[in-house]
XYZ file of C-alpha atoms in Angstrom:
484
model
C 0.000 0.000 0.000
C 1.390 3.546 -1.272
C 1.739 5.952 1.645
C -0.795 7.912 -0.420
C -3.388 5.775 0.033
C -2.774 5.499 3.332
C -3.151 9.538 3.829
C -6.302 8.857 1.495
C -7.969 6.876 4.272
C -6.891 8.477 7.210
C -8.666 11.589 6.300
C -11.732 9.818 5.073
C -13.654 10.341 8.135
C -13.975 7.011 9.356
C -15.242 5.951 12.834
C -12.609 3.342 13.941
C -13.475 1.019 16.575
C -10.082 0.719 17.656
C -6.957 3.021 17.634
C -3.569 1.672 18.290
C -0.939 4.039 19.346
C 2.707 2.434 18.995
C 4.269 0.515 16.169
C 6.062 -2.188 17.595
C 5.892 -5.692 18.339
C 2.708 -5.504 20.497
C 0.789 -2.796 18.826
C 1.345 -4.370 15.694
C -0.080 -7.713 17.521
C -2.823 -5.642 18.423
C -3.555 -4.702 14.819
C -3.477 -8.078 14.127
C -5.664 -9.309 16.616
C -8.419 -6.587 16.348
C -8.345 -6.416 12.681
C -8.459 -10.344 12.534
C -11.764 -10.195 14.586
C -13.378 -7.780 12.269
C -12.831 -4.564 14.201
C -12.167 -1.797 12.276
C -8.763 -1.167 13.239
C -6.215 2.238 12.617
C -2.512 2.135 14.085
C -0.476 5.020 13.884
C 3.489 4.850 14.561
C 5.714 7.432 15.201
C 8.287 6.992 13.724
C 9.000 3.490 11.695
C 7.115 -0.031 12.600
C 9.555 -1.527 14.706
C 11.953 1.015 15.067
C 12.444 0.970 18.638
C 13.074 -2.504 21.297
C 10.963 -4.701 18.877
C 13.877 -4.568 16.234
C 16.954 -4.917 18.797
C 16.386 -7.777 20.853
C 19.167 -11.249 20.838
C 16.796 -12.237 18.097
C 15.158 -15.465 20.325
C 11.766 -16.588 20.934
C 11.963 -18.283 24.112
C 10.500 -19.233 27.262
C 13.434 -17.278 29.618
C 15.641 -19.849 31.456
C 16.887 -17.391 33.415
C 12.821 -16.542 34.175
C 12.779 -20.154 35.460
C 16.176 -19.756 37.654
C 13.563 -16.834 39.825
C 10.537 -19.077 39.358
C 8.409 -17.093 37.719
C 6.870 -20.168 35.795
C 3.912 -18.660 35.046
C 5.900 -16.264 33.027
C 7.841 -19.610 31.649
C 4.729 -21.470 30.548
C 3.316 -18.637 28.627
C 6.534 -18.311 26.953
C 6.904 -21.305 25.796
C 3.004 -21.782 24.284
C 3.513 -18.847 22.803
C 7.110 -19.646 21.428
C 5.080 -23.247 19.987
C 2.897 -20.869 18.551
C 4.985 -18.343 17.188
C 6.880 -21.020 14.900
C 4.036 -22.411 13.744
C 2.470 -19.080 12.424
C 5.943 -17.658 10.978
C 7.910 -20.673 9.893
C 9.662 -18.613 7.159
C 10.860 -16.272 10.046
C 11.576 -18.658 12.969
C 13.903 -21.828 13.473
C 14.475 -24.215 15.969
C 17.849 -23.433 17.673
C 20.138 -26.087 19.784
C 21.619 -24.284 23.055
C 24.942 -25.304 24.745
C 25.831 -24.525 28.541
C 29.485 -25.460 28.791
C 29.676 -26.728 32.325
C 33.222 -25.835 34.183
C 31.989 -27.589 37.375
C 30.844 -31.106 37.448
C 27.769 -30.388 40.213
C 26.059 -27.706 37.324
C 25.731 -30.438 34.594
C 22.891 -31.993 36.871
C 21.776 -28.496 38.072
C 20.766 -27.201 34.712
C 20.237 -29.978 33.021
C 17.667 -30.645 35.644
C 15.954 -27.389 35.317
C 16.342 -27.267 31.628
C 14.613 -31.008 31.384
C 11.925 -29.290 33.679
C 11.660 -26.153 31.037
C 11.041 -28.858 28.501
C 7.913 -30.664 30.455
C 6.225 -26.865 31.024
C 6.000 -26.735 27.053
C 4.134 -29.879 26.585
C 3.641 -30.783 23.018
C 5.344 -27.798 21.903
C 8.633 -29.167 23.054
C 11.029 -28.074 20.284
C 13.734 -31.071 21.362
C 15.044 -33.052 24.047
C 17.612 -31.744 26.913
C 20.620 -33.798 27.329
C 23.695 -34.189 29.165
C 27.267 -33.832 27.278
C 30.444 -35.511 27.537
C 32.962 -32.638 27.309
C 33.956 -34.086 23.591
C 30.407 -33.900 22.481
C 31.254 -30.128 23.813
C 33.720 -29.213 22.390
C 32.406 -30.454 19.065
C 29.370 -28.802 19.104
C 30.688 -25.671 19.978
C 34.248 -25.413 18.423
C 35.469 -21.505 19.420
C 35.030 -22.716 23.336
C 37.667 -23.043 25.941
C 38.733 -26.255 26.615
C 40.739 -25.880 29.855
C 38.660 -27.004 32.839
C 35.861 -27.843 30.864
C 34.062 -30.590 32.194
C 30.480 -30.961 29.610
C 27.986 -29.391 29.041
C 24.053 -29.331 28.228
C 22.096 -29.262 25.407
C 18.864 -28.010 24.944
C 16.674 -26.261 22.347
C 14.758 -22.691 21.879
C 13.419 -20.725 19.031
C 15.163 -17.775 17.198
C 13.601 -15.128 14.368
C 14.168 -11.925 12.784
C 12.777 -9.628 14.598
C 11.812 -6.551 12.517
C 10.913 -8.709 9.823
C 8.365 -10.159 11.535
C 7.338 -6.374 12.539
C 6.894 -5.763 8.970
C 5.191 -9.061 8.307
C 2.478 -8.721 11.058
C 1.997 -4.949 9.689
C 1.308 -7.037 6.653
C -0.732 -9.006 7.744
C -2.733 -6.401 9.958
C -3.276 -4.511 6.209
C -4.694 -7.875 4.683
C -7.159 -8.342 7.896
C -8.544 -4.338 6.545
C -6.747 -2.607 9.371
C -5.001 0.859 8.243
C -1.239 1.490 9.402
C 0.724 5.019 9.119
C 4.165 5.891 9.973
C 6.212 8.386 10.764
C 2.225 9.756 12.305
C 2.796 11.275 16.094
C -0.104 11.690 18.450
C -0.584 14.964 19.307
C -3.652 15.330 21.655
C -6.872 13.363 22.560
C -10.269 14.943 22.976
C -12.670 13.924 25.170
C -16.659 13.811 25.339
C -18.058 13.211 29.722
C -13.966 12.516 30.418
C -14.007 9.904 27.688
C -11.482 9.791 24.559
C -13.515 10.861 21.544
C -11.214 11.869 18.996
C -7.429 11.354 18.772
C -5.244 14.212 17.201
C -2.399 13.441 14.583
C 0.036 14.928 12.532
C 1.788 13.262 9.796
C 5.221 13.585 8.468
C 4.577 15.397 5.846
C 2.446 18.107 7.836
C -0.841 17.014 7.989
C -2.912 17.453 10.944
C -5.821 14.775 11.298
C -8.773 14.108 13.849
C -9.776 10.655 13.925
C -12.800 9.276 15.609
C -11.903 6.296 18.164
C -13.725 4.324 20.199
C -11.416 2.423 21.938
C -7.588 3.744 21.756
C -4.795 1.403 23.222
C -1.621 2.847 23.970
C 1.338 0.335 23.041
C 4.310 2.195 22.799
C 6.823 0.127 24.675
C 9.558 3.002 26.818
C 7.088 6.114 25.758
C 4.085 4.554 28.023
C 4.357 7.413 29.971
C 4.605 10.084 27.679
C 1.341 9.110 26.254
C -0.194 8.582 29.745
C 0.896 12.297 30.108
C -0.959 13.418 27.471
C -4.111 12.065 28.351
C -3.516 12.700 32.490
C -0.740 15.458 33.240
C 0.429 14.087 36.345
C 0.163 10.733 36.504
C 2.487 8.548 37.897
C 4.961 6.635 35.485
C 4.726 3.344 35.076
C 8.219 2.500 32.966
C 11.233 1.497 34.834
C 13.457 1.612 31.039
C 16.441 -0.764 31.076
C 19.277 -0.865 28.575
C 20.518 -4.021 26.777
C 23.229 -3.996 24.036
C 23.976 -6.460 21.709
C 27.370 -7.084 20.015
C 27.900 -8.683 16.469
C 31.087 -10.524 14.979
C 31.985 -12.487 12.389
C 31.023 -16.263 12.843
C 34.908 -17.184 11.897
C 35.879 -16.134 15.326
C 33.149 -18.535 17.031
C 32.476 -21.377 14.284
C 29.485 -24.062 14.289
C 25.571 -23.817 14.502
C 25.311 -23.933 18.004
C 24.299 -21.122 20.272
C 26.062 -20.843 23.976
C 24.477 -20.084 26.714
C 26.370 -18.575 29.535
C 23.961 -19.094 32.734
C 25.256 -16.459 34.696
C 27.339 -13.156 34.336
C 29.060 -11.231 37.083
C 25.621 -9.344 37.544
C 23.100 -12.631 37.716
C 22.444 -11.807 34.093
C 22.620 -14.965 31.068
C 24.883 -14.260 28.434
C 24.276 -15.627 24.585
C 26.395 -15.970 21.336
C 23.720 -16.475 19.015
C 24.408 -17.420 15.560
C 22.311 -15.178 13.475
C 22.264 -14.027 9.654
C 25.744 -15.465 9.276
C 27.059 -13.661 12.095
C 27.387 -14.496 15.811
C 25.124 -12.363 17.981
C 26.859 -11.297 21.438
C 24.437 -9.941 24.524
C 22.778 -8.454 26.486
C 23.456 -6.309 29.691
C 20.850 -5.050 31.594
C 21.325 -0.946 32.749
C 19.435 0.896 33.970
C 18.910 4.258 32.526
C 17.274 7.534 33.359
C 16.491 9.167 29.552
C 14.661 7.495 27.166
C 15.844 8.052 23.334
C 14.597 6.353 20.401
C 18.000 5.614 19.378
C 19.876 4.469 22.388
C 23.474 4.272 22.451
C 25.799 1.570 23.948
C 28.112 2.611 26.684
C 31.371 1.728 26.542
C 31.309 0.032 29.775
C 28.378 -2.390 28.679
C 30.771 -3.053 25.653
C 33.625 -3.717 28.132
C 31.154 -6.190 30.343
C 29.933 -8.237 27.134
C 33.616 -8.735 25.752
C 34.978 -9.545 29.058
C 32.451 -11.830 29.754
C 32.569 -13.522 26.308
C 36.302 -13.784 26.466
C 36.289 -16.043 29.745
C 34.932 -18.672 27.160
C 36.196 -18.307 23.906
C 39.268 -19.879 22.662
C 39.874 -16.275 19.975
C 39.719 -13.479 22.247
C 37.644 -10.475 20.812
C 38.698 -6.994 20.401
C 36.493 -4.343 19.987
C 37.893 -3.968 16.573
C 36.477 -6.537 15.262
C 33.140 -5.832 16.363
C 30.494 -5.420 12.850
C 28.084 -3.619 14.758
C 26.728 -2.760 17.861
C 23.056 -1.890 18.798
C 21.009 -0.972 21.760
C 17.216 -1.115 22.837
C 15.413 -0.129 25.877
C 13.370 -2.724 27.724
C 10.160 -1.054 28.616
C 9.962 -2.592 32.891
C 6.847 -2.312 34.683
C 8.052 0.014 38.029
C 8.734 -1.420 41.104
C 8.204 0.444 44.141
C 10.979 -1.417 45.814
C 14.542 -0.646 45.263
C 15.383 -3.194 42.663
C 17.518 -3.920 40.094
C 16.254 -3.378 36.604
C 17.768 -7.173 36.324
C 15.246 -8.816 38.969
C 11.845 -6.543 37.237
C 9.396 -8.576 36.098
C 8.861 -9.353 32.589
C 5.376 -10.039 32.951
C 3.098 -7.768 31.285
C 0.331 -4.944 32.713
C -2.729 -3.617 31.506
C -3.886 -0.479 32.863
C -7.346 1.382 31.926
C -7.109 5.265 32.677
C -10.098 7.210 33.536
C -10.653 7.834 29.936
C -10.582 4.920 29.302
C -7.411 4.351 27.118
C -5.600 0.983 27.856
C -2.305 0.808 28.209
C -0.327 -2.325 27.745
C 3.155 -2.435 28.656
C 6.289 -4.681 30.474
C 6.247 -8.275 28.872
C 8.839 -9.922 26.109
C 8.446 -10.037 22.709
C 7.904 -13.546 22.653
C 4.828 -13.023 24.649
C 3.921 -10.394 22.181
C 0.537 -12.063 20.906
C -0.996 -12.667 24.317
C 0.005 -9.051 25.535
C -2.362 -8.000 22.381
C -4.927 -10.169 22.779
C -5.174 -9.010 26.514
C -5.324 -5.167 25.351
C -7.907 -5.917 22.368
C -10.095 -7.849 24.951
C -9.570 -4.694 27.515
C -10.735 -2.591 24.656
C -13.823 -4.204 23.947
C -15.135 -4.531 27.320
C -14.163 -0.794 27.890
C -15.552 0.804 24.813
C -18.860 -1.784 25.211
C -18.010 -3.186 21.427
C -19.076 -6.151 20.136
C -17.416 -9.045 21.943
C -15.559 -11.095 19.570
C -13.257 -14.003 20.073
C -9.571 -13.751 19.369
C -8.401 -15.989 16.106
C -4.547 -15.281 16.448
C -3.364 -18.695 18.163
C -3.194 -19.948 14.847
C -3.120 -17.293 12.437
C -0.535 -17.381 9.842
C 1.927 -14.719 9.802
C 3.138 -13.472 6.318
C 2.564 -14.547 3.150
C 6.151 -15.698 2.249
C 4.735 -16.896 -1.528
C 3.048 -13.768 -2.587
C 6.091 -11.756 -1.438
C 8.716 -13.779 -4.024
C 6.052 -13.578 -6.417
C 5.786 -9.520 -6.042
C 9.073 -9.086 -6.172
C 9.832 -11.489 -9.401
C 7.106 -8.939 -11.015
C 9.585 -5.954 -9.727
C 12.900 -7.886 -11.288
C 11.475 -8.377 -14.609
C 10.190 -4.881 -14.716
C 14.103 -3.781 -15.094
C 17.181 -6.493 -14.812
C 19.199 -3.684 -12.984
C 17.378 -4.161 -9.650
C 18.596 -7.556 -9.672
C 21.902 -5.789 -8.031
C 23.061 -6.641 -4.850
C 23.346 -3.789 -2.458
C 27.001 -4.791 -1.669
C 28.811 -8.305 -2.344
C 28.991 -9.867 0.611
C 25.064 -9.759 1.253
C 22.146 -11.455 -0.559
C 19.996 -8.002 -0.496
C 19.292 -6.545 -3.501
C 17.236 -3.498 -5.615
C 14.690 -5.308 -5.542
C 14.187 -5.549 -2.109
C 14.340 -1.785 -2.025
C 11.560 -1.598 -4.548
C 9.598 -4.014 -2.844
C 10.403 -2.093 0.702
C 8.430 1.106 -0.523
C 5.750 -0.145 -2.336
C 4.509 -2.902 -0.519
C 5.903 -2.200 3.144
C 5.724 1.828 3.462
C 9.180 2.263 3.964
C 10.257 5.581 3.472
C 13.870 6.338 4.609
C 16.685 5.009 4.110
C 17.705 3.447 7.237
C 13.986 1.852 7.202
C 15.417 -0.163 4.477
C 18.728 -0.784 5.499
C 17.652 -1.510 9.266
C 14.815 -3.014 8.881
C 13.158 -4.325 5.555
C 16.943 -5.800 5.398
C 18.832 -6.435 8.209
C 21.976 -5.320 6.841
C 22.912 -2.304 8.994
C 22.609 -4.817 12.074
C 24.779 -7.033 10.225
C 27.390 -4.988 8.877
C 27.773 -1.065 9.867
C 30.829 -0.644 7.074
C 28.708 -2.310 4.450
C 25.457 -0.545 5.482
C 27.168 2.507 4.487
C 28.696 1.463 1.213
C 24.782 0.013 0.713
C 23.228 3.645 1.271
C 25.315 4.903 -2.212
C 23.542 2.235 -3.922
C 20.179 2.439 -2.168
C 19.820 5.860 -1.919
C 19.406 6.869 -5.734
C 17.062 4.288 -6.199
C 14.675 5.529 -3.375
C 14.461 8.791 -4.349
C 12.852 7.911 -7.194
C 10.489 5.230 -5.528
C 9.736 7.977 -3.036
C 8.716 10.649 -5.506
C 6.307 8.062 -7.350
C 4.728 7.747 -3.959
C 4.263 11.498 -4.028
C-alpha cells in the first residue's frame, strides 16, 4: 500500500473502533488481533514499525531460562506456548535453535540440566527437542570456538530464534490484509474527550498534515514512551516504565564457528549471556542498565561493551577486540516500576494492563515472545471498555506473512528492469529489488527503514550498510517521488 493511500484513508472520516498508538511488536499484535476479529482497526506509529526494542532484541523466541532460575513459571509457561505458537504461524521467520551450557563444574551439569529437562515438560507438546547431558567431547564439538581448559560438559537443549523486525513488517502485513489501516512516521498529538471519555485522537503526519480521527477504543502500546502518552491524556500521573538498557554485540562467525548457540547461565551481575548465531554472524548480549532518559535511538556505553567482551572472552578460545566488532546496537526494555529498590535485572517481565479514567488501555512490560498474548489481553480490555461487540480472538493460529506472494511480487519488480537484480554490496544477498519491494509494498520511506529493517543489513554490517546507502539511496528517491 502507497503511503498515499494510506493519507487517502486516514482523512476519510472514518469511525474506527479501535486506535492503536505504537508501532512495535505488540501494537502491531494488536492490529493483528483486532483487525483479525473484524474490528475496524487504525494504528499510527511514530516513527517506523519496529523502530524501537521490537527490532533490537538477541533475536530469540523463548520461554526465559533465566525466568525459570527466579521461578516465575507462570511467566515460563506462557513463553513457551507462545514460542510453539509463534513457529508455527511464521515458519519462514523462525527456526528451531540447539543451546549449549558449557559446564566448568561437574555439580552444574545436573543443576541445569535438571531445570532445563523441567523447562522442557512446562511446554508440553510444543517441546522443540530433548535436553541432554554432554560428555565434554560432544562439547567441544558442538561448539568449536570454546575453551577447553577445565571444561568438564555441558548441556544441550533447544529454543526458538527469528528476525525480529521482519516479523514487525510481516504482522503490519498481515494487519493490512485483515482491513486494518497502518501510518508511519504519524505522532499523536492530543486526545479529545466527550463526559472525560477519549472521543477523537489528534495526529500529525510527516509530511504536515494534521488529522482528527474518531476512536472508540484507543490502546496505547508504545513500549519506553508509556508514559509520555499517559501524560498526554492525564498530566500528572504517575509513570509506570522502569526503562532498562541491553546492548547487543555482532562478529563475524569465523571467530566462534558451528551452529550452536552458547548459553552462559550467569554473568558477574546474575544476568545470562548468549552468542547467538544469526544471519551469518554471531550475535553477542545483552546487559541489563538501567537508565534515566529514554531516546529512540539508544546508544551503547562503553562500559556495557567492556562487560559483554569480558564476559565472552572467559569462554572463547579467539579473544575479541572491539575492533572486530560489525556492529553494535542498543534497545530499551520497557519494565513495569517497582516500588521497591530493585535492580532493573530482577523486574518482572510479565506484562500490565492499565485502563485510565478515559478509558485508554495501556499495555506495557512483557517480552516479545509473549507479544501475541500481551495483544490479545489489550484488544479484549478494549472491547469490554468501549462496550463493542465481543468477539473471540483468532490469532493462536493465524498465519503470519505470506512468504509466496512476497517472491512472487518481487519477481514482477525484477522483470520490470534487470538492474534491480543488483546486490546492495557483495557480501550480502539483499538486492534493488528488495528496495523496490520495501516502498511499495511495506511503506518504507527512509533510508535506514530499508537498510535496518526491511533488510537487516545495517545490524549485520555497519561498514557495508554505508557502502549500501550509495547504492540504495538513488534508487529511493525515485520510488519515493512516485509515492508522491
Amino acid at each position: 500500500m502507497h503511503r498515499s493511500a494510506v493519507l487517502e484513508k486516514l482523512s476519510s472520516g472514518q469511525v474506527w473502533d479501535i486506535l492503536i498508538i505504537g508501532g512495535g511488536a505488540t501494537g502491531l499484535g494488536a492490529a493483528v488481533d483486532a483487525a483479525s476479529r473484524g474490528y475496524k482497526t487504525l494504528l499510527a506509529e511514530q516513527y517506523d514499525f519496529g523502530k524501537g526494542t521490537s527490532s533490537r532484541s538477541t533475536k530469540l523466541v523463548h520461554g526465559g531460562v533465566r525466568y525459570l532460575a527466579q521461578g516465575n513459571i507462570k511467566l515460563v509457561r506462557e513463553a513457551l506456548r507462545e514460542r510453539g505458537w509463534l513457529l508455527q504461524n511464521a515458519p519462514h521467520l523462525t527456526q528451531v535453535q540447539p543451546f549449549v551450557i558449557p559446564i566448568y563444574k561437574w555439580w552444574q551439569k545436573w543443576y541445569y540440566a535438571a531445570g532445563l529437562r523441567f523447562y522442557d515438560l512446562l511446554s508440553g507438546k510444543l517441546s522443540l527437542g530433548k535436553t541432554r547431558v554432554l560428555t565434554t567431547a560432544e562439547t567441544a564439538k558442538l561448539l568449536p570456538g570454546i575453551k577447553t581448559e577445565g571444561l568438564s560438559g555441558g548441556v544441550l537443549y533447544y529454543d526458538g530464534q527469528f528476525d525480529d523486525s521482519r516479523l514487525c513488517i510481516d504482522l503490519a502485513a498481515t494487519a493490512m490484509l485483515h482491513g486494518a489501516v497502518l501510518v508511519n512516521y504519524c505522532t499523536v498529538k492530543g486526545f479529545e474527550k466527550e463526559k472525560k471519555k477519549i472521543a477523537r485522537v489528534n495526529l500529525l503526519t510527516r509530511e504536515g498534515l494534521s488529522i482528527t480521527v474518531q476512536a472508540k477504543a484507543v490502546i496505547n502500546a508504545t513500549g519506553v514512551f508509556t508514559d509520555a502518552v499517559l501524560q498526554l491524556d492525564e498530566p500528572g500521573q504517575e509513570a509506570m516504565v522502569e526503562p532498562s538498557q541491553g546492548i547487543h554485540l555482532v562478529i563475524d562467525p569465523k571467530l566462534f564457528p558451528g551452529t550452536h548457540a552458547m548459553m552462559i547461565p550467569q554473568t558477574d551481575d546474575g544476568r545470562v549471556l548468549f552468542a547467538v548465531p544469526w544471519k551469518q554472524k554471531i550475535v553477542l548480549g545483552t546487559t541489563d542498565t538501567a537508565v534515566d532518559d529514554i531516546d529512540i535511538e539508544p546508544r551503547a556505553l562503553d562500559e556495557e561493551i567492556d562487560f559483554v567482551l569480558m564476559h565472552i572472552n572467559r569462554y572463547f578460545n579467539t579473544r575479541i577486540e572491539r575492533s572486530q566488532v560489525q556492529s553494535v546496537f542498543a534497545g530499551l526494555r520497557p519494565l513495569v516500576r517497582s516500588t521497591a529498590n530493585t535492580s532493573t535485572a530482577l523486574l518482572s517481565r510479565d506484562h500490565t494492563i492499565v485502563v485510565s479514567n478515559s478509558g485508554m488501555v495501556t499495555v506495557t512490560g512483557g517480552k516479545w515472545t509473549t507479544y501475541r498474548r500481551m495483544a490479545q489481553d489489550a484488544v479484549d480490555n478494549a472491547v469490554f471498555t468501549s462496550r463493542l461487540d465481543k468477539r473471540l480472538c483468532v490469532t493462536a493460529h493465524l498465519p503470519i506473512g505470506d512468504p509466496l506472494a512476497v517472491q512472487a511480487l518481487k519477481k514482477q519488480i525484477a522483470a520490470e528492469n534487470e538492474g534491480y537484480l543488483r546486490l546492495l554490496h557483495p557480501d550480502y544477498p539483499y538486492t534493488l529489488v528488495d528496495i523496490v519491494y520495501a516502498v511499495r509494498h511495506e511503506l518504507a520511506l527512509t533510508l535506514e527503514d530499508v537498510l535496518a529493517r526491511r533488510t537487516r543489513i545495517l545490524f549485520q554490517d555497519a561498514s557495508a550498510a554505508l557502502a549500501a546507502a550509495d547504492v540504495a539511496a538513488p534508487l529511493m528517491r525515485i520510488l519515493l517521488e512516485e509515492t508522491d
